[in-house]
């Protein structure tokens, strides 16, 4: 996929943070982007800052935990732009607490969004991507390889996501669909109710992940980076 101009990306959780950074990077390469959020108002607000005329950005409301919702949003992207070439499964949440204290609701929401949500996004994108021999990128986390205290729900969702994505890569390569999972460390985003600030300068920035996605998509198609770990190069000394 050496030339990205005119192609279309579908990005879940594209209203802020990593999803927004990826959307901007792909728009800068001449792509169309469909961004989803749980709130249509939030998606429309983000779309307005990404594109002045709205011709290359489509704002969509979707709940990734529901397959029918993702199918509807994916169909809208295809209807608007004629095709989908790249699917970025980015939407995610985090609840962090001891297994003694984490609630059933928090566990379920974490798994439903971070793991089942990606399943739903991928399922919705398979048929459009077969037509374009496109690309799926899931945004996992270093928490998908490194467990930590109070991370039972989040670790489970991200460990599962990494395994899911690797299996999907094997399932879909016969159709010419490429699949990659990106596993970032600390990123300066609004994740877990954090507001990015100057103290986050050492962290990976959303635009860095956007740049990485562009590099992956433009890599010679004979080569597939199936799993990419990325971390801050100079974390603070503890």
mmCIF file of C-alpha atoms in Angstrom:
data_model
loop_
_atom_site.group_PDB
_atom_site.id
_atom_site.type_symbol
_atom_site.label_atom_id
_atom_site.label_comp_id
_atom_site.label_asym_id
_atom_site.label_seq_id
_atom_site.Cartn_x
_atom_site.Cartn_y
_atom_site.Cartn_z
ATOM 1 C CA UNK A 1 0.000 0.000 0.000
ATOM 2 C CA UNK A 2 2.797 2.353 -0.977
ATOM 3 C CA UNK A 3 0.434 5.111 -2.128
ATOM 4 C CA UNK A 4 -2.145 6.070 0.507
ATOM 5 C CA UNK A 5 -3.781 8.946 -1.370
ATOM 6 C CA UNK A 6 -7.472 8.375 -2.027
ATOM 7 C CA UNK A 7 -7.701 5.307 0.184
ATOM 8 C CA UNK A 8 -10.023 5.105 3.194
ATOM 9 C CA UNK A 9 -9.398 4.261 6.840
ATOM 10 C CA UNK A 10 -12.003 3.355 9.454
ATOM 11 C CA UNK A 11 -10.813 4.259 12.971
ATOM 12 C CA UNK A 12 -12.622 3.395 16.189
ATOM 13 C CA UNK A 13 -12.169 5.757 19.112
ATOM 14 C CA UNK A 14 -10.989 8.440 16.700
ATOM 15 C CA UNK A 15 -12.255 11.467 18.613
ATOM 16 C CA UNK A 16 -9.101 12.020 20.685
ATOM 17 C CA UNK A 17 -5.790 10.522 21.755
ATOM 18 C CA UNK A 18 -4.181 7.800 19.658
ATOM 19 C CA UNK A 19 -7.146 7.428 17.305
ATOM 20 C CA UNK A 20 -7.175 11.155 16.580
ATOM 21 C CA UNK A 21 -3.397 11.169 16.044
ATOM 22 C CA UNK A 22 -3.683 8.319 13.551
ATOM 23 C CA UNK A 23 -6.559 10.029 11.736
ATOM 24 C CA UNK A 24 -4.545 13.227 11.323
ATOM 25 C CA UNK A 25 -1.483 11.377 10.046
ATOM 26 C CA UNK A 26 -3.524 9.481 7.450
ATOM 27 C CA UNK A 27 -5.351 12.619 6.328
ATOM 28 C CA UNK A 28 -1.987 14.308 5.833
ATOM 29 C CA UNK A 29 -1.144 11.465 3.413
ATOM 30 C CA UNK A 30 -4.271 12.131 1.352
ATOM 31 C CA UNK A 31 -6.509 9.414 2.799
ATOM 32 C CA UNK A 32 -10.181 9.629 3.698
ATOM 33 C CA UNK A 33 -10.985 8.726 7.288
ATOM 34 C CA UNK A 34 -14.122 7.610 9.094
ATOM 35 C CA UNK A 35 -13.806 8.156 12.846
ATOM 36 C CA UNK A 36 -16.146 6.653 15.405
ATOM 37 C CA UNK A 37 -17.004 7.561 18.964
ATOM 38 C CA UNK A 38 -19.650 6.609 21.465
ATOM 39 C CA UNK A 39 -21.071 10.111 21.026
ATOM 40 C CA UNK A 40 -21.888 11.457 17.562
ATOM 41 C CA UNK A 41 -21.397 14.977 18.906
ATOM 42 C CA UNK A 42 -17.843 14.159 19.993
ATOM 43 C CA UNK A 43 -17.097 12.515 16.637
ATOM 44 C CA UNK A 44 -18.449 15.523 14.743
ATOM 45 C CA UNK A 45 -16.413 17.923 16.887
ATOM 46 C CA UNK A 46 -13.232 15.962 16.185
ATOM 47 C CA UNK A 47 -14.041 15.727 12.473
ATOM 48 C CA UNK A 48 -14.476 19.494 12.287
ATOM 49 C CA UNK A 49 -10.957 20.024 13.633
ATOM 50 C CA UNK A 50 -9.488 17.433 11.269
ATOM 51 C CA UNK A 51 -11.023 18.754 8.047
ATOM 52 C CA UNK A 52 -12.350 22.182 7.159
ATOM 53 C CA UNK A 53 -14.720 21.095 4.392
ATOM 54 C CA UNK A 54 -15.734 17.655 5.679
ATOM 55 C CA UNK A 55 -15.198 15.932 2.342
ATOM 56 C CA UNK A 56 -12.481 13.599 3.611
ATOM 57 C CA UNK A 57 -13.697 12.921 7.167
ATOM 58 C CA UNK A 58 -16.844 11.100 8.233
ATOM 59 C CA UNK A 59 -18.008 11.262 11.855
ATOM 60 C CA UNK A 60 -19.859 8.192 13.088
ATOM 61 C CA UNK A 61 -21.463 7.072 16.330
ATOM 62 C CA UNK A 62 -20.772 3.459 17.255
ATOM 63 C CA UNK A 63 -20.614 1.275 20.336
ATOM 64 C CA UNK A 64 -17.824 -1.198 19.609
ATOM 65 C CA UNK A 65 -19.225 -3.659 22.147
ATOM 66 C CA UNK A 66 -22.162 -4.281 19.781
ATOM 67 C CA UNK A 67 -21.512 -6.039 16.470
ATOM 68 C CA UNK A 68 -24.609 -4.540 14.833
ATOM 69 C CA UNK A 69 -23.404 -1.038 15.728
ATOM 70 C CA UNK A 70 -20.004 -1.643 14.146
ATOM 71 C CA UNK A 71 -21.571 -3.185 11.048
ATOM 72 C CA UNK A 72 -23.801 -0.135 10.620
ATOM 73 C CA UNK A 73 -20.893 2.279 11.006
ATOM 74 C CA UNK A 74 -18.667 0.302 8.628
ATOM 75 C CA UNK A 75 -21.443 0.258 6.024
ATOM 76 C CA UNK A 76 -21.780 4.034 6.353
ATOM 77 C CA UNK A 77 -18.055 4.455 5.706
ATOM 78 C CA UNK A 78 -18.256 2.277 2.594
ATOM 79 C CA UNK A 79 -21.311 4.192 1.385
ATOM 80 C CA UNK A 80 -19.572 7.555 1.890
ATOM 81 C CA UNK A 81 -16.177 6.739 0.380
ATOM 82 C CA UNK A 82 -16.885 3.691 -1.811
ATOM 83 C CA UNK A 83 -14.468 1.369 -0.028
ATOM 84 C CA UNK A 84 -12.500 0.727 3.152
ATOM 85 C CA UNK A 85 -8.793 -0.033 2.825
ATOM 86 C CA UNK A 86 -7.606 0.177 6.431
ATOM 87 C CA UNK A 87 -9.343 -0.698 9.696
ATOM 88 C CA UNK A 88 -7.811 0.664 12.905
ATOM 89 C CA UNK A 89 -9.304 -0.975 16.005
ATOM 90 C CA UNK A 90 -8.267 1.585 18.602
ATOM 91 C CA UNK A 91 -11.170 2.132 21.008
ATOM 92 C CA UNK A 92 -10.307 1.112 24.553
ATOM 93 C CA UNK A 93 -10.869 1.808 28.242
ATOM 94 C CA UNK A 94 -9.123 0.962 31.498
ATOM 95 C CA UNK A 95 -10.311 0.037 34.975
ATOM 96 C CA UNK A 96 -7.505 -0.590 37.451
ATOM 97 C CA UNK A 97 -8.063 -2.167 40.850
ATOM 98 C CA UNK A 98 -7.171 -5.208 42.902
ATOM 99 C CA UNK A 99 -9.089 -8.360 42.032
ATOM 100 C CA UNK A 100 -10.680 -7.945 45.456
ATOM 101 C CA UNK A 101 -12.094 -4.549 44.547
ATOM 102 C CA UNK A 102 -12.730 -4.505 40.826
ATOM 103 C CA UNK A 103 -16.429 -4.861 40.133
ATOM 104 C CA UNK A 104 -18.181 -7.241 37.791
ATOM 105 C CA UNK A 105 -19.380 -4.231 35.799
ATOM 106 C CA UNK A 106 -15.838 -2.859 35.428
ATOM 107 C CA UNK A 107 -14.530 -6.255 34.354
ATOM 108 C CA UNK A 108 -17.287 -6.672 31.796
ATOM 109 C CA UNK A 109 -16.896 -3.171 30.370
ATOM 110 C CA UNK A 110 -13.145 -3.653 29.979
ATOM 111 C CA UNK A 111 -13.459 -6.986 28.168
ATOM 112 C CA UNK A 112 -16.474 -5.862 26.106
ATOM 113 C CA UNK A 113 -14.616 -2.789 24.849
ATOM 114 C CA UNK A 114 -10.972 -3.826 24.598
ATOM 115 C CA UNK A 115 -11.406 -7.403 23.379
ATOM 116 C CA UNK A 116 -14.941 -8.108 22.186
ATOM 117 C CA UNK A 117 -15.017 -4.600 20.714
ATOM 118 C CA UNK A 118 -12.023 -5.398 18.522
ATOM 119 C CA UNK A 119 -13.628 -8.697 17.500
ATOM 120 C CA UNK A 120 -16.710 -6.738 16.399
ATOM 121 C CA UNK A 121 -14.693 -4.153 14.470
ATOM 122 C CA UNK A 122 -12.677 -6.818 12.690
ATOM 123 C CA UNK A 123 -15.785 -8.867 11.860
ATOM 124 C CA UNK A 124 -17.472 -5.794 10.403
ATOM 125 C CA UNK A 125 -14.436 -4.989 8.270
ATOM 126 C CA UNK A 126 -13.621 -8.365 6.750
ATOM 127 C CA UNK A 127 -15.828 -8.205 3.650
ATOM 128 C CA UNK A 128 -14.865 -4.623 2.685
ATOM 129 C CA UNK A 129 -11.187 -5.460 3.210
ATOM 130 C CA UNK A 130 -11.405 -8.580 1.067
ATOM 131 C CA UNK A 131 -12.360 -6.309 -1.841
ATOM 132 C CA UNK A 132 -9.395 -3.990 -1.323
ATOM 133 C CA UNK A 133 -6.882 -6.507 0.057
ATOM 134 C CA UNK A 134 -6.586 -4.044 2.889
ATOM 135 C CA UNK A 135 -5.023 -3.757 6.304
ATOM 136 C CA UNK A 136 -6.165 -4.280 9.902
ATOM 137 C CA UNK A 137 -4.231 -2.647 12.738
ATOM 138 C CA UNK A 138 -5.224 -3.225 16.340
ATOM 139 C CA UNK A 139 -3.965 -0.952 19.099
ATOM 140 C CA UNK A 140 -3.000 -3.188 21.996
ATOM 141 C CA UNK A 141 -0.543 -2.237 24.751
ATOM 142 C CA UNK A 142 2.657 -3.350 26.431
ATOM 143 C CA UNK A 143 0.148 -4.473 29.067
ATOM 144 C CA UNK A 144 -0.574 -7.286 26.618
ATOM 145 C CA UNK A 145 2.855 -8.747 27.392
ATOM 146 C CA UNK A 146 3.642 -7.418 30.867
ATOM 147 C CA UNK A 147 1.306 -7.979 33.805
ATOM 148 C CA UNK A 148 1.132 -5.602 36.761
ATOM 149 C CA UNK A 149 -0.605 -5.177 40.085
ATOM 150 C CA UNK A 150 -4.215 -3.932 39.850
ATOM 151 C CA UNK A 151 -4.232 -4.817 36.143
ATOM 152 C CA UNK A 152 -6.283 -8.020 36.111
ATOM 153 C CA UNK A 153 -9.039 -6.722 33.808
ATOM 154 C CA UNK A 154 -6.811 -4.567 31.610
ATOM 155 C CA UNK A 155 -4.077 -7.206 31.334
ATOM 156 C CA UNK A 156 -6.656 -9.860 30.460
ATOM 157 C CA UNK A 157 -8.155 -7.696 27.724
ATOM 158 C CA UNK A 158 -4.798 -6.754 26.189
ATOM 159 C CA UNK A 159 -3.179 -10.197 26.486
ATOM 160 C CA UNK A 160 -6.309 -11.516 24.771
ATOM 161 C CA UNK A 161 -6.172 -8.797 22.121
ATOM 162 C CA UNK A 162 -2.582 -9.634 21.188
ATOM 163 C CA UNK A 163 -3.396 -13.331 20.833
ATOM 164 C CA UNK A 164 -6.596 -12.581 18.940
ATOM 165 C CA UNK A 165 -4.820 -10.325 16.468
ATOM 166 C CA UNK A 166 -2.046 -12.833 15.776
ATOM 167 C CA UNK A 167 -4.592 -15.578 15.064
ATOM 168 C CA UNK A 168 -6.611 -13.248 12.820
ATOM 169 C CA UNK A 169 -3.409 -12.465 10.904
ATOM 170 C CA UNK A 170 -3.107 -16.153 10.048
ATOM 171 C CA UNK A 171 -6.819 -16.471 9.223
ATOM 172 C CA UNK A 172 -6.956 -13.547 6.783
ATOM 173 C CA UNK A 173 -3.624 -13.490 4.979
ATOM 174 C CA UNK A 174 -5.003 -15.911 2.356
ATOM 175 C CA UNK A 175 -7.243 -13.019 1.215
ATOM 176 C CA UNK A 176 -4.329 -10.609 0.923
ATOM 177 C CA UNK A 177 -5.430 -8.840 4.123
ATOM 178 C CA UNK A 178 -2.533 -7.856 6.359
ATOM 179 C CA UNK A 179 -2.911 -7.681 10.139
ATOM 180 C CA UNK A 180 -0.661 -5.934 12.655
ATOM 181 C CA UNK A 181 -0.965 -5.214 16.356
ATOM 182 C CA UNK A 182 0.806 -2.180 17.842
ATOM 183 C CA UNK A 183 1.643 -2.350 21.544
ATOM 184 C CA UNK A 184 2.438 1.113 22.929
ATOM 185 C CA UNK A 185 3.794 1.897 26.352
ATOM 186 C CA UNK A 186 2.995 5.224 28.037
ATOM 187 C CA UNK A 187 1.221 7.598 25.641
ATOM 188 C CA UNK A 188 0.172 11.182 26.390
ATOM 189 C CA UNK A 189 -3.595 10.811 25.994
ATOM 190 C CA UNK A 190 -6.858 11.319 27.867
ATOM 191 C CA UNK A 191 -6.912 7.621 28.788
ATOM 192 C CA UNK A 192 -8.211 6.781 32.270
ATOM 193 C CA UNK A 193 -9.414 10.375 32.851
ATOM 194 C CA UNK A 194 -5.926 11.830 32.417
ATOM 195 C CA UNK A 195 -5.503 15.263 30.846
ATOM 196 C CA UNK A 196 -2.294 15.578 28.802
ATOM 197 C CA UNK A 197 0.053 18.267 30.107
ATOM 198 C CA UNK A 198 3.664 19.443 30.004
ATOM 199 C CA UNK A 199 4.708 16.698 32.398
ATOM 200 C CA UNK A 200 3.861 14.190 29.642
ATOM 201 C CA UNK A 201 6.620 15.415 27.324
ATOM 202 C CA UNK A 202 8.646 12.219 27.918
ATOM 203 C CA UNK A 203 5.780 9.996 26.799
ATOM 204 C CA UNK A 204 4.959 8.746 23.333
ATOM 205 C CA UNK A 205 2.738 11.332 21.643
ATOM 206 C CA UNK A 206 -0.388 10.393 19.638
ATOM 207 C CA UNK A 207 1.196 11.780 16.474
ATOM 208 C CA UNK A 208 4.099 9.355 16.967
ATOM 209 C CA UNK A 209 1.689 6.429 16.730
ATOM 210 C CA UNK A 210 0.162 8.081 13.671
ATOM 211 C CA UNK A 211 3.591 8.256 12.052
ATOM 212 C CA UNK A 212 4.202 4.604 12.905
ATOM 213 C CA UNK A 213 0.912 3.564 11.290
ATOM 214 C CA UNK A 214 1.870 5.431 8.116
ATOM 215 C CA UNK A 215 5.238 3.660 8.072
ATOM 216 C CA UNK A 216 3.573 0.254 8.504
ATOM 217 C CA UNK A 217 1.105 0.899 5.695
ATOM 218 C CA UNK A 218 3.853 2.071 3.343
ATOM 219 C CA UNK A 219 6.191 -0.842 4.013
ATOM 220 C CA UNK A 220 6.879 -3.080 1.025
ATOM 221 C CA UNK A 221 3.821 -5.404 0.873
ATOM 222 C CA UNK A 222 5.997 -8.518 0.842
ATOM 223 C CA UNK A 223 6.881 -7.802 4.484
ATOM 224 C CA UNK A 224 4.486 -7.902 7.449
ATOM 225 C CA UNK A 225 5.376 -6.550 10.921
ATOM 226 C CA UNK A 226 2.793 -8.625 12.749
ATOM 227 C CA UNK A 227 3.513 -7.347 16.273
ATOM 228 C CA UNK A 228 5.200 -4.057 17.182
ATOM 229 C CA UNK A 229 6.225 -3.009 20.680
ATOM 230 C CA UNK A 230 6.831 0.733 21.077
ATOM 231 C CA UNK A 231 7.867 2.555 24.238
ATOM 232 C CA UNK A 232 9.185 5.932 25.385
ATOM 233 C CA UNK A 233 12.915 6.139 24.712
ATOM 234 C CA UNK A 234 13.726 8.182 27.848
ATOM 235 C CA UNK A 235 11.294 7.446 30.702
ATOM 236 C CA UNK A 236 11.857 9.311 33.986
ATOM 237 C CA UNK A 237 14.290 7.755 36.405
ATOM 238 C CA UNK A 238 12.469 6.426 39.462
#
